[in-house]
Coordinates of C-alpha atoms in Angstrom, one line a residue:
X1 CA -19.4 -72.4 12.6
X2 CA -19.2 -74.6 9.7
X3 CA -22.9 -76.3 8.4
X4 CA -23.1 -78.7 5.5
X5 CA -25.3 -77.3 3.1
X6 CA -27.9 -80.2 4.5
X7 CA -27.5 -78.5 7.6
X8 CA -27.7 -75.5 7.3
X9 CA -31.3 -75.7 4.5
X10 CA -32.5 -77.5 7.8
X11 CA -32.1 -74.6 9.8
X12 CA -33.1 -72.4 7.9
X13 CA -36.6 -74.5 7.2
X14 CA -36.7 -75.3 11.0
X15 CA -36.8 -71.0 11.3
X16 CA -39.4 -70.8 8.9
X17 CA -41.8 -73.3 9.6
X18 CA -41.7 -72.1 13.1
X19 CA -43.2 -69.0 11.9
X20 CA -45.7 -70.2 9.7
X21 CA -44.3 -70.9 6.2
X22 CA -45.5 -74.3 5.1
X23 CA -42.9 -76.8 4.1
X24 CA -42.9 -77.0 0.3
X25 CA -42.3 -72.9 0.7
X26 CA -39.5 -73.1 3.7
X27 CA -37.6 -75.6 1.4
X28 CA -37.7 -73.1 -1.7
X29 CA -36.6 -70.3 0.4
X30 CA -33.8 -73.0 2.2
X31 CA -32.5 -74.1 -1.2
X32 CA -32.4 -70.3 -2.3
X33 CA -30.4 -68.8 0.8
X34 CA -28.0 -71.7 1.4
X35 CA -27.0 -71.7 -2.5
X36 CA -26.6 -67.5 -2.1
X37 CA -24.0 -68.6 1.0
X38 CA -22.6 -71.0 -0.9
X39 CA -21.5 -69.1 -3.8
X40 CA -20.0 -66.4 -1.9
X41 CA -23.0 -64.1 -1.6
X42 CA -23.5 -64.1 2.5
X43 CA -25.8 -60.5 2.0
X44 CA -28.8 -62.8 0.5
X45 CA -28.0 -65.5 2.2
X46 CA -29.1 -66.6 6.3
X47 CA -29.1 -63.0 6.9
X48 CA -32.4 -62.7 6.1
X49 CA -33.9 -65.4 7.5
X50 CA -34.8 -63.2 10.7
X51 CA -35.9 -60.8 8.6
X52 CA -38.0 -63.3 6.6
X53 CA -39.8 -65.0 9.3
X54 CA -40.7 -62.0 11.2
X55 CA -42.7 -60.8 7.9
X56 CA -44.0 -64.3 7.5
X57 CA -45.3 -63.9 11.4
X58 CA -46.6 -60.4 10.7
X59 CA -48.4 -61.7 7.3
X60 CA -46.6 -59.1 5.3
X61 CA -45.4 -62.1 2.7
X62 CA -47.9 -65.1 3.0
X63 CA -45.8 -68.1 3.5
X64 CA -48.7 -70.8 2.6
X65 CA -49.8 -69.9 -0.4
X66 CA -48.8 -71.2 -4.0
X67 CA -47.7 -69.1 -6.9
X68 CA -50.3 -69.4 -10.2
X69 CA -49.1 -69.4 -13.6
X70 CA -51.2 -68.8 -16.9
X71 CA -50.4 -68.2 -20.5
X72 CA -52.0 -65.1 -22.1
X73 CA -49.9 -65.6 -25.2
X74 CA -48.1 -69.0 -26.8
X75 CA -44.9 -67.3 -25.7
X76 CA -46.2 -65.9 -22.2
X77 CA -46.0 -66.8 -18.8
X78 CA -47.4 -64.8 -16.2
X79 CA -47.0 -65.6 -12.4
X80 CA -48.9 -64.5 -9.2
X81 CA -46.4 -65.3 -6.6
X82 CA -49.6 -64.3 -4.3
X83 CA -47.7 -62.1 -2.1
X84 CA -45.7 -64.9 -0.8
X85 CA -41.8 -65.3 -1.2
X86 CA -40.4 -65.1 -4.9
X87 CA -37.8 -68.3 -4.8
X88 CA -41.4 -70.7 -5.4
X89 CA -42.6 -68.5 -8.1
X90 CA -39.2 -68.5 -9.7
X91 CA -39.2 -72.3 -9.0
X92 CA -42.2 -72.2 -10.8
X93 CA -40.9 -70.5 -14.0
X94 CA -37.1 -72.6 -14.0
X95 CA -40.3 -75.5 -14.2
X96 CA -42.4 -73.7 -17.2
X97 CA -40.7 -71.7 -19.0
X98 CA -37.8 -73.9 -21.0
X99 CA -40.2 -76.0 -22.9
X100 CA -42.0 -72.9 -23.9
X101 CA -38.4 -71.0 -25.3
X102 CA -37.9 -74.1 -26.8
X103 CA -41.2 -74.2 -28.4
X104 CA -41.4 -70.8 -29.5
X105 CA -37.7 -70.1 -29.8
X106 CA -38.0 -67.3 -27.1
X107 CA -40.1 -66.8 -24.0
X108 CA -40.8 -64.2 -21.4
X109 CA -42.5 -64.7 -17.7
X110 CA -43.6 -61.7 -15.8
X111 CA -43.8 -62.2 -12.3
X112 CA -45.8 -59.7 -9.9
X113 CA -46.7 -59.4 -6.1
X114 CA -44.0 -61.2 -5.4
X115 CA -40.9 -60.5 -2.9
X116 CA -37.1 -60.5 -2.7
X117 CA -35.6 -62.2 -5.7
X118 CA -32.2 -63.0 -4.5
X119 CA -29.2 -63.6 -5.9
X120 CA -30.1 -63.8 -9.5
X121 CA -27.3 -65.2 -11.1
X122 CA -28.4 -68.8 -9.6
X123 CA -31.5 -68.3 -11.2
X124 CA -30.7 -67.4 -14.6
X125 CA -27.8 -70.6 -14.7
X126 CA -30.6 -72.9 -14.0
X127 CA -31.9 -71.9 -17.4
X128 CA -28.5 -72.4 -18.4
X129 CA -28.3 -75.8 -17.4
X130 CA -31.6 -76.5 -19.3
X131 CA -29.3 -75.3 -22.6
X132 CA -31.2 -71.8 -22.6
X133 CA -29.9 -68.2 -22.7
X134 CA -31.7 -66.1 -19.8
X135 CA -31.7 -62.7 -18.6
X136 CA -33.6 -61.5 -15.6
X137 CA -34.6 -58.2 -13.8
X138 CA -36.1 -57.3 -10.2
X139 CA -37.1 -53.9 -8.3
X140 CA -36.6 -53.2 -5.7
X141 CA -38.0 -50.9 -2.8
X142 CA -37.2 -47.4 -3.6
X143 CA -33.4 -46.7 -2.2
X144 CA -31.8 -44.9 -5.7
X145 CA -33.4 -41.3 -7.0
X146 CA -33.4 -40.4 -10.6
X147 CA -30.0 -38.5 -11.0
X148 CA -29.8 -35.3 -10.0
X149 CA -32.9 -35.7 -7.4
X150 CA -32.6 -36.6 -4.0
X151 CA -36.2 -38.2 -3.7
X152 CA -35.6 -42.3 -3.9
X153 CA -37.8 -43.6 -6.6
X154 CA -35.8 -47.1 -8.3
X155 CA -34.3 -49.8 -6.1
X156 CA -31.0 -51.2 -6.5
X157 CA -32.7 -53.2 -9.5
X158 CA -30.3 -55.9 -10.3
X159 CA -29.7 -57.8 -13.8
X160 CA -28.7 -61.1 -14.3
X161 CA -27.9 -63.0 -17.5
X162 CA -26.1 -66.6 -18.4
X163 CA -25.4 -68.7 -20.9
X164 CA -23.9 -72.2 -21.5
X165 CA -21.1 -72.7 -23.4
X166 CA -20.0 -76.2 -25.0
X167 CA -17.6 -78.0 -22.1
X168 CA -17.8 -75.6 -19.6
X169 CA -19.6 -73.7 -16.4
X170 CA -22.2 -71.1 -17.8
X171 CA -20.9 -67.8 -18.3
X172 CA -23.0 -65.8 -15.6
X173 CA -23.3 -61.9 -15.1
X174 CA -25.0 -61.4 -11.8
X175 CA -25.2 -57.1 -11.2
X176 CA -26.9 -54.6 -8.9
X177 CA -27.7 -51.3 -10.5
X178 CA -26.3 -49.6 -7.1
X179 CA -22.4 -49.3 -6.5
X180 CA -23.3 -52.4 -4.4
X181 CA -25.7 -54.6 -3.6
X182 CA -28.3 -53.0 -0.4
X183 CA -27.5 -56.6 1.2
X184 CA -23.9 -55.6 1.9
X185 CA -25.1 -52.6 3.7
X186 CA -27.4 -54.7 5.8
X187 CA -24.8 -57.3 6.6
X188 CA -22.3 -54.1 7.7
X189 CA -25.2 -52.3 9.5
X190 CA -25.9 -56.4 11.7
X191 CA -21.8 -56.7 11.7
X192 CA -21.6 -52.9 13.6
X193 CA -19.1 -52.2 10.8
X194 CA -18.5 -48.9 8.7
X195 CA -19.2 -48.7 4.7
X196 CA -16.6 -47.2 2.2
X197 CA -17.6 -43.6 2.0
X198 CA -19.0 -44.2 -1.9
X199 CA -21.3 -46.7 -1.3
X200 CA -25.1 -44.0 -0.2
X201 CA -26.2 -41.0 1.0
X202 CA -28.1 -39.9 3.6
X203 CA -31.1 -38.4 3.2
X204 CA -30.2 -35.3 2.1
X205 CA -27.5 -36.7 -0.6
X206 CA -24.4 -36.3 1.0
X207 CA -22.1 -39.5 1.1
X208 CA -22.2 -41.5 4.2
X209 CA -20.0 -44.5 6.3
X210 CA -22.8 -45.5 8.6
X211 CA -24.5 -48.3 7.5
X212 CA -27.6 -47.3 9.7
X213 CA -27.8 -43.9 8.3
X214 CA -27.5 -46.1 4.6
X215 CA -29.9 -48.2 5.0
X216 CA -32.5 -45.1 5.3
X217 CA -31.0 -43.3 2.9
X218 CA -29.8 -43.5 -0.7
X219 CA -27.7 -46.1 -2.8
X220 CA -25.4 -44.8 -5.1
X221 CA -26.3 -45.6 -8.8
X222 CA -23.1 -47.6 -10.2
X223 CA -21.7 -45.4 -13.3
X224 CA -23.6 -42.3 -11.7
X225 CA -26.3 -40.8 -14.8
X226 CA -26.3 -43.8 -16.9
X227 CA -26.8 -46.3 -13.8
X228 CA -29.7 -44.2 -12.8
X229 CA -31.1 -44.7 -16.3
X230 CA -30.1 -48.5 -16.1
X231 CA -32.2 -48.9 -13.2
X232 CA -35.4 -46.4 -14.5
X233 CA -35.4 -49.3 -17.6
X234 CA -35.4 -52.2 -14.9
X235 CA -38.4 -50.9 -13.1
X236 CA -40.2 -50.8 -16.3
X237 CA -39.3 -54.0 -17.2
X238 CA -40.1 -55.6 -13.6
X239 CA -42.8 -53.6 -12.4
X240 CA -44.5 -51.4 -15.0
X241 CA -45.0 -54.3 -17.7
X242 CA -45.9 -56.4 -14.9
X243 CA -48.5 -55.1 -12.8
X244 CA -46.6 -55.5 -9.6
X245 CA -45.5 -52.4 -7.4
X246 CA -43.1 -50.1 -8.4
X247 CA -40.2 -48.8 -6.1
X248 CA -41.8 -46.1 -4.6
X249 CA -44.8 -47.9 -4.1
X250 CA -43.4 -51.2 -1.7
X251 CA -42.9 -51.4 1.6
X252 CA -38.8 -52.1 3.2
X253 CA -37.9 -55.7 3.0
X254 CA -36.1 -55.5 6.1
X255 CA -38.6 -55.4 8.5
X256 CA -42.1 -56.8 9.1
X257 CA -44.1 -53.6 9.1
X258 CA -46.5 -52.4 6.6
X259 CA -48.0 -54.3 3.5
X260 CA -46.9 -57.0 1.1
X261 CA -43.6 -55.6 -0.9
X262 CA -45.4 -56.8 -4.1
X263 CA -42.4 -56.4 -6.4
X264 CA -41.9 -57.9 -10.2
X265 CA -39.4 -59.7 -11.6
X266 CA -39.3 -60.8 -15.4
X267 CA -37.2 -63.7 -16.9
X268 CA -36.3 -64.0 -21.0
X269 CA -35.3 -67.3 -22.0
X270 CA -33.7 -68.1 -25.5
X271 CA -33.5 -70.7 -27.2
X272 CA -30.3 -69.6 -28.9
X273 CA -30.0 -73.0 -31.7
X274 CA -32.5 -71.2 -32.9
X275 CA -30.6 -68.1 -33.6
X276 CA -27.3 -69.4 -33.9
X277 CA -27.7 -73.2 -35.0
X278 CA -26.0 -76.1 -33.1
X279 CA -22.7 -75.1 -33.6
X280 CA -23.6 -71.7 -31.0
X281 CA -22.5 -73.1 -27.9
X282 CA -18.9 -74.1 -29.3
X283 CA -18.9 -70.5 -30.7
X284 CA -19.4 -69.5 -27.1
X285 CA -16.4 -71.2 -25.9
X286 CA -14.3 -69.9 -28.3
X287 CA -15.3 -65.9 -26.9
X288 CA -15.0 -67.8 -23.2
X289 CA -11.7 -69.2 -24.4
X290 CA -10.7 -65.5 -25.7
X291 CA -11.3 -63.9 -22.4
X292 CA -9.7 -65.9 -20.3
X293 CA -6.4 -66.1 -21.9
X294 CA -5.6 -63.0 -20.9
X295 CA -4.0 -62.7 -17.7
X296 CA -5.9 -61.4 -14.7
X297 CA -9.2 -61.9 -16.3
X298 CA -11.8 -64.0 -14.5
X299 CA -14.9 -64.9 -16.7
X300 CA -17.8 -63.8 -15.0
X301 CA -19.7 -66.4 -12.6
X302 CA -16.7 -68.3 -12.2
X303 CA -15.9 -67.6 -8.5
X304 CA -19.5 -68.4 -7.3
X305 CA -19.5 -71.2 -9.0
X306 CA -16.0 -72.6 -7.7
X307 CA -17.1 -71.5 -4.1
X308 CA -20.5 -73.4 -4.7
X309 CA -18.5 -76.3 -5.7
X310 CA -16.0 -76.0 -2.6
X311 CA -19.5 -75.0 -0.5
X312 CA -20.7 -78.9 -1.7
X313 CA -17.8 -80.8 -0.4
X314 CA -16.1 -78.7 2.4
X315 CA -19.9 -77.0 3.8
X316 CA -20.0 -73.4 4.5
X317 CA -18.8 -70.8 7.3
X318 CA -21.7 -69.1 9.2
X319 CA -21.1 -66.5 11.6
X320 CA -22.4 -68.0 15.5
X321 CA -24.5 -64.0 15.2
X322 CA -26.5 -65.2 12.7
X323 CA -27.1 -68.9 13.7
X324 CA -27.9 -67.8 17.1
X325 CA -31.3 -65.4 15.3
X326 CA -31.9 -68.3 13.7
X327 CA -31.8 -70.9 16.5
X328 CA -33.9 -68.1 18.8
X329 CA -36.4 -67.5 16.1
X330 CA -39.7 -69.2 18.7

């Protein structure tokens, strides 16, 4: 079925008030998933909203409270999300955190007990829109072992990062430490459908092409060694600088049983006229320009963002599966 994106954040609200988020919190969370299906990235999109609104029911993320946000340091912020969904505490820091890189030239906010971050690349370009450079990192629950082990200890620990560039979209690099992002797996494992046999492991490391056994077992770290070492940094720089849980420690975000997930997420915002004067964002362009002369080269962010665009006028194809759990979520 196709949804404007009007209707389909009202469904998604409708789901989520009816299990006890309250409204400001539903419409964060709408905004979030409807812009992840409009720019092409269906895995955190209305997916999750069963998921979502069973943990909201079982109290596992708090869907009434507010995130809190103090400054320890002129360049600091730091950001209980309160164990409720992340997209208000990231609302929160796309609200705080400019004026303060623009202040101080750079700026850092450290978020903890907080939940699934989504598809990061929309985050970071809403710095970008504000004339900022940003790069962000999330854990995740444990799914990837240090290489060599077979004992899960990171999550698929995505980075994002974007910039603006003079007379153009933001250049946008939106990545999951795993071979793939864990959300493709779930959407195959809800679709009944097989995974290409490089994707996880099962639980004792050998490669598998059952979602179902996947989603219990292992991701594979993308670039094998020096992805598992990617993701070890991420952790520290989401969860261990933070406060909030690390990998191991958080609960599945799939289901409604067992504690808060209480995961981190930390955003660096720059300022860059301050590093590269007002000429920078022409100078940009010019390495935008570069790469995409060459034929067959895409610049990163580009597709989302020309799906988003087409996902604003045209609306955007749900499967009847998932608006169905939606509709029957009482």
């Amino acid at each position: 079925m196709k949804l404007s994106l009007d209707a389909a954040q009202s469904l998604v609200v409708g789901a989520l008030t009816r299990s006890g988020v309250d409204a400001d919190n539903a419409a964060s969370v709408a905004r979030a998933l409807v812009s992840a299906e409009a720019a092409g990235q269906g895995g955190h999109g209305l997916r999750r909203v069963p998921a979502y609104s069973a943990q909201a029911k079982a109290g596992k993320v708090d869907g009434r409270v507010a995130p809190r946000a103090v400054r320890p340091r002129p360049s600091v912020l730091a950001i209980d999300a309160m164990n409720g969904f992340a997209y208000p505490a990231l609302d929160l820091a796309v609200a705080e955190l400019p004026a303060i890189a623009k202040a101080q030239g750079i700026a850092i906010a450290s978020i903890y007990r907080s939940h699934h971050a989504g598809v990061m690349g929309l985050t970071v370009e809403r710095f970008a829109e504000q004339g900022l450079a940003a790069m962000m990192f999330a854990n995740a629950p444990a799914s990837i072992a240090p290489w060599g082990g077979k004992k899960a200890l990171y999550g698929t620990n995505p980075i994002a990062f974007s910039v603006p560039i003079a007379g153009g979209d933001p250049i946008t690099v939106d990545l999951a430490i795993s071979k793939v992002a864990r959300g493709k797996i779930m959407a195959a494992r809800q679709k009944g459908e097989a995974i290409p046999d490089d994707w996880a492991f099962d639980l004792d490391g050998n490669p598998t092409t059952d979602a179902e056994v996947a989603m219990t077992g292992m991701m594979a770290p993308l670039g094998g060694a020096k992805g598992a070492a990617l993701a070890m940094m991420v952790e520290i720089l989401s969860a261990g600088i933070t406060g909030a849980n690390y990998a191991f420690e958080a609960s599945s975000l799939f289901d409604d049983k067992g504690p808060p997930v209480a995961l981190g997420q930390t955003i660096i915002a720059i300022d860059a006229t301050a590093t590269g004067g007002s000429g920078v964002f022409d100078r940009l362009a010019l390495l935008a320009d570069e790469i995409g002369a060459q034929e067959g080269v895409r610049i990163p962010g580009r597709r989302g963002q020309g799906l988003s665009r087409t996902a604003g006028a045209e609306g955007i194809e749900i499967e009847d599966d998932v608006i169905a759990a939606i509709e029957a979520i009482a």
